Amino acid sequence: MRYLFEDYELDASRRELYRDASVVALTPQAFDLLNYLIRNRERVVGKDELITAIWKGRSVSDVALTTRLNAARSAIGDSGEKQRFIKTLPRKGYRFIGMVQEAHSAPTAAVIEIQKEAAKPALALPDKPSLAVLPFSNLSSDPEQEYFADGMVEDILTGLSRSKSLFVIARQSTFTYKGKAIDIRQVGRELGVRYVLEGSVRRSGDRVRITGQLIDATTGAHLWADRFDSQISDIFDLQDQVTNSVIGALFPQLERAEIERAKRVPIGNLQAYDYYLRALASFYEFTREQNIEALRRTRLAVEVDPGLAAGYALGAYCYLQRKIFGWTIDADQERSETRWLARRAIELDKEDPTVLVRAGQAIAAVLYEIDDGVSLVSRAYELNPNLAIARYTIGLEHIRRGDVEAALKQFHAGVRLSPVDPFLFLTQTGIACAHFLTDRYEEGASWAKSAVLHRPNYLNAQFILAACHALSGRVEEARIIGARLTEARPALRISALLPKLTRIYAPEHLERMVRACHVMGLPP
């Protein structure tokens, strides 16, 4: 069924909205809302009915409904003030009041042309996450904000392009869409990308709000959205803050989306990159069994593609995970494997920040070649300052050198960059440790508890929590945790810990840590 009103045509079967000969961009839920109101235009549709129809009865806020309603209105040249097509009836609901013609016949010639255009062969998608960053919309009345919005996109593109694990379309191509009504799926076909980032900038007085949303261009599904508010005291500082926040939030979302996509690929069709993504999915389960599965899949990935640096780096990372969670089986053999995998990854690609950070962290933590490992992570940080996990290692290096406040800055920057990062528990533990080393035991305990809640089987977080309790006078609680640690790791004793602690802590902090070990009741 097609519905015609003024210059618009809504094709329910194709799920597309046209104005004259152009496709009008519309999110799936906003399209569903508009379609539902048009189909039920003879009556008022209540809020609860709309939520049931569009969200299938899921609990959603009034803001979500208002946002989709505004998007539908905007797509057809309407607004809450004009209400030319969609009328709001206070405390009753909404009704589509435009004159509509229903058409069962073939599409118009203009629509046929659009469909022909859409039917052209799409560009092949690259074998890694591919992204286009569209020009951000300036929603302010101030035309000066246009430059700010364009600069924001420029910085985001620069930041994303630092990662060799992403395929990012150049600015010259994406800015051809500036000021145009577009269909995200068409953009994906024309540019050959799987993901599209779009956003807007709105200024009000001395405040500015930037919104961003990541969309799967193959389906039109929204994967992530966020907004950032700030004072315009220094426009360039604000631009940097928002850029870093957007990039830091995007990387985990893109990674999750790619993992989910790989899970849907039939086993018989798996290639090296899909094996790698499935290995990553197993790795992020943070269990002994899935760690073994992740290693198996990384081996399959590099068998298919011996030049896949990310596969070797992830293999080394799997051994690091075994080390920090206490799953090591044969320490000598695993150190040897880690060394080979990490070195091979670096030989293959010295410029990929993700490869460098994983190889570097494995070299530092599994091989205890800390200077070499930190050097690689620092290089990754230079290439991509938005890589949150790199901040963790740099923070630990500051602790090793005795500069706790500098460590805290790095840890907090990592949390800000990626607040839902799979490795958040590591950074939380780092912050807890920094507070412990500066006598702020209650703050340290609070961060350590967060890490334990996030990842209960990460025993180092429990160790730092016990240390904070031990020196804050909460001895009984410290001893309970200490007993739990020795039960989980029967070989755990102060004499065995001392060489490791000596590598990690400055002399002025080592004595404090050893004292806490005695108080929490660890065997000598």
XYZ file of C-alpha atoms in Angstrom:
524
model
C 0.000 0.000 0.000
C 1.167 3.558 -0.827
C -0.183 6.705 0.831
C 0.011 10.048 -1.027
C -0.290 13.431 0.716
C 0.856 16.789 -0.669
C 4.361 16.229 -2.097
C 4.934 13.061 -0.090
C 4.500 9.373 -0.744
C 4.797 6.732 1.974
C 5.368 3.242 0.606
C 4.438 0.866 3.435
C 5.647 -2.276 1.675
C 9.086 -0.836 0.851
C 9.217 1.071 4.166
C 10.319 4.257 2.403
C 9.127 7.849 2.398
C 9.530 9.999 -0.730
C 9.194 13.698 -1.404
C 8.900 14.360 -5.113
C 11.753 12.263 -6.516
C 13.867 12.117 -3.346
C 14.014 9.574 -0.554
C 13.441 11.198 2.836
C 15.638 9.841 5.633
C 13.569 8.396 8.459
C 14.533 6.092 11.317
C 12.644 2.753 11.488
C 10.612 3.665 14.596
C 9.737 7.129 13.277
C 8.609 5.476 10.020
C 6.474 2.979 11.960
C 4.900 5.803 13.964
C 4.072 7.838 10.841
C 2.738 4.756 9.056
C 0.545 3.819 12.031
C -0.920 7.308 12.349
C -1.700 7.465 8.607
C -3.347 4.031 8.592
C -5.475 5.044 11.604
C -6.114 8.636 10.469
C -9.890 8.383 11.016
C -9.446 8.479 14.792
C -7.310 9.728 17.664
C -4.514 7.304 18.629
C -3.630 7.278 22.322
C -0.095 7.263 23.698
C -0.403 3.750 25.152
C -1.681 2.383 21.837
C 1.265 3.928 19.986
C 3.760 2.461 22.438
C 2.162 -0.976 22.071
C 2.212 -0.721 18.274
C 5.704 0.719 17.851
C 7.590 -0.690 20.839
C 5.544 -3.892 21.211
C 4.501 -2.947 24.732
C 8.037 -2.373 26.048
C 8.357 0.318 28.685
C 9.631 3.527 27.089
C 9.830 7.092 28.323
C 7.713 10.008 27.119
C 10.966 11.493 25.800
C 11.472 8.513 23.458
C 7.946 8.872 22.073
C 8.326 12.646 21.678
C 11.679 12.176 19.907
C 10.202 9.770 17.336
C 7.143 12.012 16.896
C 9.354 15.047 16.252
C 11.421 13.021 13.761
C 8.280 11.972 11.877
C 7.008 15.563 11.822
C 10.358 16.897 10.664
C 10.517 14.361 7.809
C 7.201 15.637 6.366
C 7.864 19.339 6.924
C 5.666 19.554 10.024
C 6.352 20.703 13.576
C 4.748 20.815 16.995
C 3.837 24.452 16.378
C 2.395 24.056 12.863
C 0.724 20.634 13.256
C -0.205 20.613 9.543
C -0.253 16.809 9.388
C 0.107 15.386 12.902
C -2.136 17.012 15.487
C -1.610 16.603 19.220
C -4.757 16.455 21.296
C -3.784 17.129 24.930
C -4.455 14.196 27.291
C -6.027 12.230 24.403
C -3.350 11.382 21.862
C -2.448 12.100 18.252
C -4.139 12.100 14.859
C -2.947 12.402 11.273
C -5.110 15.181 9.768
C -3.579 15.548 6.288
C -5.548 14.660 3.148
C -4.389 11.171 2.082
C -4.901 9.170 -1.102
C -4.358 5.443 -1.056
C -2.674 3.881 -4.102
C -2.597 0.187 -4.933
C -1.178 0.782 -8.425
C 2.451 0.684 -9.495
C 4.795 3.384 -8.150
C 5.161 6.706 -9.928
C 7.861 7.237 -12.537
C 9.900 9.273 -10.063
C 9.792 6.471 -7.527
C 10.704 3.937 -10.215
C 13.814 5.997 -10.993
C 14.765 5.997 -7.318
C 14.250 2.264 -7.139
C 16.431 1.761 -10.197
C 19.124 3.855 -8.577
C 18.856 1.798 -5.391
C 19.055 -1.403 -7.412
C 22.489 -0.537 -8.796
C 25.189 -2.932 -7.572
C 26.365 -1.806 -4.133
C 30.064 -1.399 -3.413
C 31.546 -4.482 -1.759
C 31.932 -4.063 1.994
C 35.541 -4.149 3.273
C 36.674 -7.093 5.419
C 36.808 -4.885 8.524
C 34.387 -2.436 10.176
C 33.594 0.320 7.650
C 32.260 3.704 8.701
C 31.131 6.984 7.171
C 30.809 10.085 9.359
C 28.179 12.368 7.842
C 28.201 16.164 8.286
C 26.582 17.081 11.594
C 23.372 19.119 11.357
C 23.440 22.636 12.767
C 20.189 22.959 14.732
C 21.073 26.427 16.039
C 19.854 29.696 14.625
C 23.478 30.848 14.728
C 25.161 30.140 11.353
C 28.565 30.355 13.083
C 27.834 26.952 14.600
C 28.078 25.485 11.091
C 31.865 25.812 11.303
C 31.888 24.235 14.749
C 29.796 21.288 13.507
C 32.067 20.781 10.473
C 35.166 20.979 12.661
C 33.689 18.368 14.992
C 33.278 15.926 12.092
C 36.796 16.714 10.869
C 38.277 15.843 14.274
C 36.192 12.684 14.644
C 37.310 11.509 11.193
C 40.952 12.186 12.078
C 40.645 10.283 15.354
C 38.891 7.284 13.830
C 41.327 7.125 10.926
C 44.174 6.475 13.363
C 42.883 2.948 13.882
C 43.994 0.543 11.184
C 41.245 -1.839 12.277
C 38.655 0.575 10.798
C 37.876 1.488 7.201
C 36.846 5.169 7.356
C 35.481 7.079 4.349
C 37.280 10.342 3.634
C 35.692 13.739 4.325
C 35.561 14.645 0.651
C 33.071 11.844 0.024
C 30.866 12.235 3.104
C 30.507 16.009 2.788
C 28.804 15.615 -0.581
C 25.715 14.712 1.502
C 25.778 17.998 3.431
C 22.383 19.694 3.524
C 20.620 16.856 1.712
C 17.730 14.653 2.824
C 19.218 11.167 2.708
C 18.399 7.525 3.253
C 21.088 5.966 5.479
C 20.805 2.656 3.646
C 21.414 4.418 0.341
C 24.490 6.131 1.821
C 25.770 2.718 2.891
C 25.299 1.340 -0.640
C 26.877 4.342 -2.355
C 29.917 4.542 -0.068
C 30.303 0.815 0.557
C 30.136 1.013 4.364
C 28.342 -0.994 7.018
C 28.020 1.801 9.607
C 27.110 5.487 9.494
C 27.620 8.055 12.243
C 25.379 11.116 12.112
C 24.829 13.891 14.622
C 23.738 17.426 15.338
C 24.896 20.552 17.145
C 22.540 22.901 18.977
C 23.576 26.070 20.798
C 21.452 27.855 23.369
C 22.957 30.845 25.128
C 26.330 29.848 26.540
C 25.612 26.120 26.318
C 25.977 23.691 23.456
C 24.565 20.196 22.990
C 26.068 17.677 20.577
C 24.233 14.448 19.769
C 25.518 11.455 17.856
C 24.032 8.181 16.702
C 25.575 5.120 15.109
C 23.436 3.308 12.544
C 23.835 -0.030 10.770
C 23.493 1.096 7.149
C 22.596 -2.398 5.962
C 19.437 -2.548 8.103
C 18.794 1.015 9.304
C 18.975 -0.195 12.918
C 20.239 2.239 15.565
C 23.163 0.756 17.497
C 24.158 3.615 19.803
C 23.160 7.180 20.616
C 24.405 9.718 23.119
C 24.468 13.421 23.788
C 27.107 15.720 25.225
C 26.360 19.039 26.967
C 28.824 21.721 27.979
C 29.463 25.418 28.530
C 31.037 27.294 25.644
C 33.854 28.770 27.674
C 36.492 27.490 25.273
C 35.014 26.250 22.021
C 38.152 24.329 21.016
C 38.467 22.547 24.368
C 34.802 21.593 24.085
C 35.341 20.294 20.568
C 38.244 18.138 21.782
C 36.257 16.798 24.752
C 33.265 15.824 22.651
C 35.417 14.329 19.895
C 37.254 12.143 22.406
C 33.995 11.102 24.055
C 32.356 10.173 20.751
C 35.374 8.175 19.560
C 35.820 6.456 22.922
C 32.161 5.436 22.957
C 32.121 4.384 19.306
C 34.947 1.850 19.357
C 33.313 -0.586 21.817
C 29.963 -0.219 20.023
C 31.488 -0.950 16.617
C 33.339 -3.921 18.054
C 30.149 -5.307 19.626
C 28.213 -4.811 16.385
C 30.880 -6.635 14.383
C 30.969 -9.519 16.871
C 27.191 -9.916 16.652
C 27.380 -9.820 12.851
C 30.054 -12.553 12.823
C 27.912 -14.781 15.038
C 25.284 -14.815 12.281
C 27.731 -15.997 9.618
C 27.286 -19.757 8.854
C 30.258 -21.799 10.094
C 31.008 -23.084 6.593
C 31.473 -19.510 5.326
C 33.848 -18.299 8.005
C 36.951 -16.427 6.869
C 39.907 -15.225 8.922
C 38.277 -12.008 10.112
C 35.096 -13.792 11.196
C 37.129 -16.359 13.146
C 38.913 -13.433 14.777
C 35.616 -11.761 15.738
C 34.267 -14.996 17.187
C 37.487 -15.379 19.154
C 36.976 -11.874 20.498
C 33.415 -12.745 21.523
C 34.720 -15.762 23.461
C 37.484 -13.667 25.018
C 34.953 -11.165 26.357
C 33.091 -13.907 28.223
C 35.989 -13.810 30.742
C 35.700 -17.511 31.637
C 38.317 -20.275 31.609
C 36.342 -22.344 29.083
C 35.792 -19.460 26.675
C 39.424 -18.417 26.990
C 40.375 -21.839 25.599
C 37.808 -21.385 22.824
C 39.161 -17.908 22.022
C 42.688 -19.323 21.639
C 41.387 -22.075 19.350
C 39.619 -19.534 17.144
C 42.629 -17.212 16.911
C 44.675 -20.184 15.669
C 42.040 -20.868 13.026
C 42.091 -17.185 12.013
C 45.852 -17.093 11.432
C 45.767 -20.455 9.647
C 43.349 -18.934 7.105
C 45.304 -15.655 6.982
C 48.911 -15.953 8.260
C 49.285 -12.191 7.817
C 46.472 -11.258 10.230
C 48.396 -9.286 12.859
C 45.277 -8.758 14.988
C 44.867 -12.553 15.260
C 48.358 -13.048 16.712
C 47.919 -10.084 19.081
C 44.618 -11.479 20.346
C 46.285 -14.859 20.913
C 48.904 -13.171 23.115
C 46.088 -11.330 24.879
C 44.401 -14.660 25.654
C 47.525 -15.741 27.551
C 47.482 -12.413 29.399
C 43.877 -13.111 30.388
C 44.889 -16.557 31.666
C 47.628 -14.924 33.725
C 45.534 -12.264 35.444
C 42.617 -14.613 36.169
C 44.807 -17.445 37.473
C 44.064 -19.947 34.672
C 47.699 -20.624 33.727
C 48.399 -24.327 33.120
C 52.055 -24.470 32.041
C 53.751 -21.157 32.825
C 56.933 -21.782 30.783
C 55.049 -22.965 27.717
C 52.568 -20.088 27.911
C 55.356 -17.511 28.245
C 56.994 -18.980 25.155
C 53.705 -18.875 23.212
C 53.024 -15.306 24.350
C 56.467 -14.153 23.231
C 56.070 -15.696 19.762
C 52.523 -14.428 19.201
C 53.262 -10.887 20.416
C 56.476 -10.563 18.417
C 54.821 -11.970 15.279
C 51.940 -9.479 15.608
C 54.392 -6.567 15.835
C 56.452 -7.834 12.896
C 53.314 -7.861 10.762
C 51.964 -4.455 11.785
C 53.837 -1.814 13.761
C 51.233 0.886 13.132
C 47.953 -0.622 14.373
C 47.257 0.774 17.874
C 45.101 -2.197 18.886
C 47.795 -4.681 17.866
C 50.453 -2.676 19.710
C 48.466 -2.290 22.918
C 47.536 -5.976 23.139
C 51.024 -7.199 22.325
C 52.576 -4.631 24.662
C 50.342 -5.487 27.617
C 50.988 -9.209 27.131
C 54.755 -8.650 27.002
C 54.647 -6.528 30.167
C 52.333 -8.728 32.262
C 53.116 -12.273 31.086
C 56.829 -11.946 30.284
C 57.502 -9.217 32.889
C 59.460 -7.302 30.218
C 57.774 -4.188 31.498
C 59.855 -1.503 29.780
C 59.439 -3.120 26.351
C 55.716 -3.646 26.900
C 55.081 -0.112 28.112
C 57.034 1.254 25.143
C 54.682 -0.532 22.734
C 51.581 0.666 24.608
C 52.922 4.238 24.609
C 53.376 3.996 20.845
C 49.748 2.809 20.561
C 48.680 5.811 22.646
C 50.591 8.179 20.345
C 48.819 6.700 17.346
C 45.388 6.741 19.002
C 44.971 8.800 22.215
C 41.340 7.618 22.376
C 42.296 3.993 23.060
C 41.011 3.712 26.624
C 42.834 0.505 27.554
C 46.187 2.138 26.717
C 45.498 4.663 29.479
C 45.344 1.798 31.972
C 48.906 0.627 31.231
C 50.239 4.188 31.197
C 48.577 4.731 34.580
C 50.240 1.597 35.963
C 53.580 2.848 34.690
C 53.072 6.089 36.642
C 52.354 3.995 39.755
C 55.522 1.985 39.138
C 57.461 5.257 39.045
C 55.728 6.554 42.192
C 53.606 9.301 40.556
C 50.164 8.290 41.837
C 48.329 11.510 40.909
C 49.489 11.228 37.296
C 48.246 7.622 37.335
C 44.822 8.733 38.564
C 44.527 11.220 35.704
C 45.188 8.454 33.179
C 42.764 6.027 34.832
C 39.951 8.578 35.026
C 40.574 9.618 31.416
C 40.166 5.965 30.424
C 36.839 5.700 32.268
C 35.615 8.900 30.634
C 36.624 7.720 27.166
C 34.923 4.330 27.459
C 32.482 4.172 30.389
C 31.036 0.807 29.283
C 34.344 -0.762 28.284
C 34.678 -4.559 28.748
C 37.913 -3.827 30.638
C 36.371 -1.248 32.963
C 37.120 -3.470 35.963
C 40.871 -3.099 35.306
C 40.704 0.689 35.335
C 38.476 0.672 38.423
C 41.047 -1.510 40.179
C 43.807 0.881 39.114
C 41.917 3.833 40.606
C 41.330 1.836 43.813
C 45.043 1.034 44.034
C 46.029 4.687 43.523
C 43.743 5.776 46.372
C 45.149 3.009 48.594
C 48.699 4.255 47.968
C 47.736 7.799 49.036
C 45.910 6.871 52.274
C 42.457 7.422 50.768
C 41.274 4.001 51.857
C 37.518 4.587 51.773
C 37.648 5.943 48.229
C 39.886 3.052 47.255
C 37.478 0.525 48.758
C 34.558 2.089 46.888
C 36.308 1.760 43.501
C 37.517 -1.756 44.316
C 33.948 -2.820 45.176
C 32.802 -1.502 41.789
C 35.485 -3.592 40.095
C 34.485 -6.704 42.071
C 30.827 -6.205 41.135
C 31.817 -5.738 37.495
C 34.058 -8.820 37.395
C 33.822 -10.994 40.569
C 36.414 -13.522 39.346
C 39.128 -10.859 38.984
C 40.949 -11.563 42.248
C 43.263 -8.542 42.062
C 40.255 -6.275 42.653
C 39.419 -8.303 45.775
C 43.063 -8.064 46.859
C 43.046 -4.251 46.619
C 39.694 -4.127 48.444
C 41.182 -6.234 51.270
C 44.276 -3.989 51.355
C 42.104 -0.867 51.723
C 40.138 -2.489 54.557
C 43.333 -3.722 56.228
C 44.880 -0.263 56.614
C 41.630 1.602 57.325
C 40.994 -0.438 60.488
C 38.388 -2.798 59.016
C 40.597 -5.767 59.836
C 37.861 -8.399 60.117
C 36.546 -7.605 56.617
C 40.109 -7.652 55.270
C 40.743 -11.091 56.799
C 37.522 -12.525 55.353
C 38.604 -11.467 51.859
C 42.163 -12.679 52.535
C 40.845 -16.114 53.455
C 38.759 -16.164 50.291
C 41.845 -15.313 48.217
C 43.976 -18.072 49.729
C 41.153 -20.548 49.214
C 40.952 -19.575 45.519
C 44.750 -19.577 45.125
C 46.269 -22.083 47.612
C 49.801 -21.145 46.509
C 49.236 -17.488 47.419
C 51.697 -16.304 50.080
C 53.595 -13.114 50.818
C 57.021 -14.586 49.923
C 55.697 -15.590 46.477
C 54.016 -12.206 45.954
C 57.023 -10.105 46.939
C 59.026 -10.444 43.676
C 55.929 -9.455 41.659
C 55.091 -6.537 43.954
C 58.702 -5.328 43.736
C 58.384 -5.085 39.949
C 55.144 -3.089 40.163
C 55.479 -0.686 43.092
C 57.962 2.055 43.945
C 59.971 1.366 47.123
C 57.964 3.922 49.137
C 54.756 2.076 48.292
C 56.017 -1.493 48.565
C 56.233 -1.452 52.371
C 52.603 -0.297 52.638
C 51.400 -3.107 50.361
C 53.350 -5.774 52.264
C 51.977 -4.480 55.577
C 48.430 -4.794 54.201
C 49.188 -8.391 53.147
C 50.139 -9.262 56.735
C 47.024 -7.596 58.166
C 44.663 -9.412 55.773
C 46.186 -12.694 56.948
C 48.017 -13.957 53.869
C 50.473 -16.773 54.736
C 54.105 -15.632 54.983
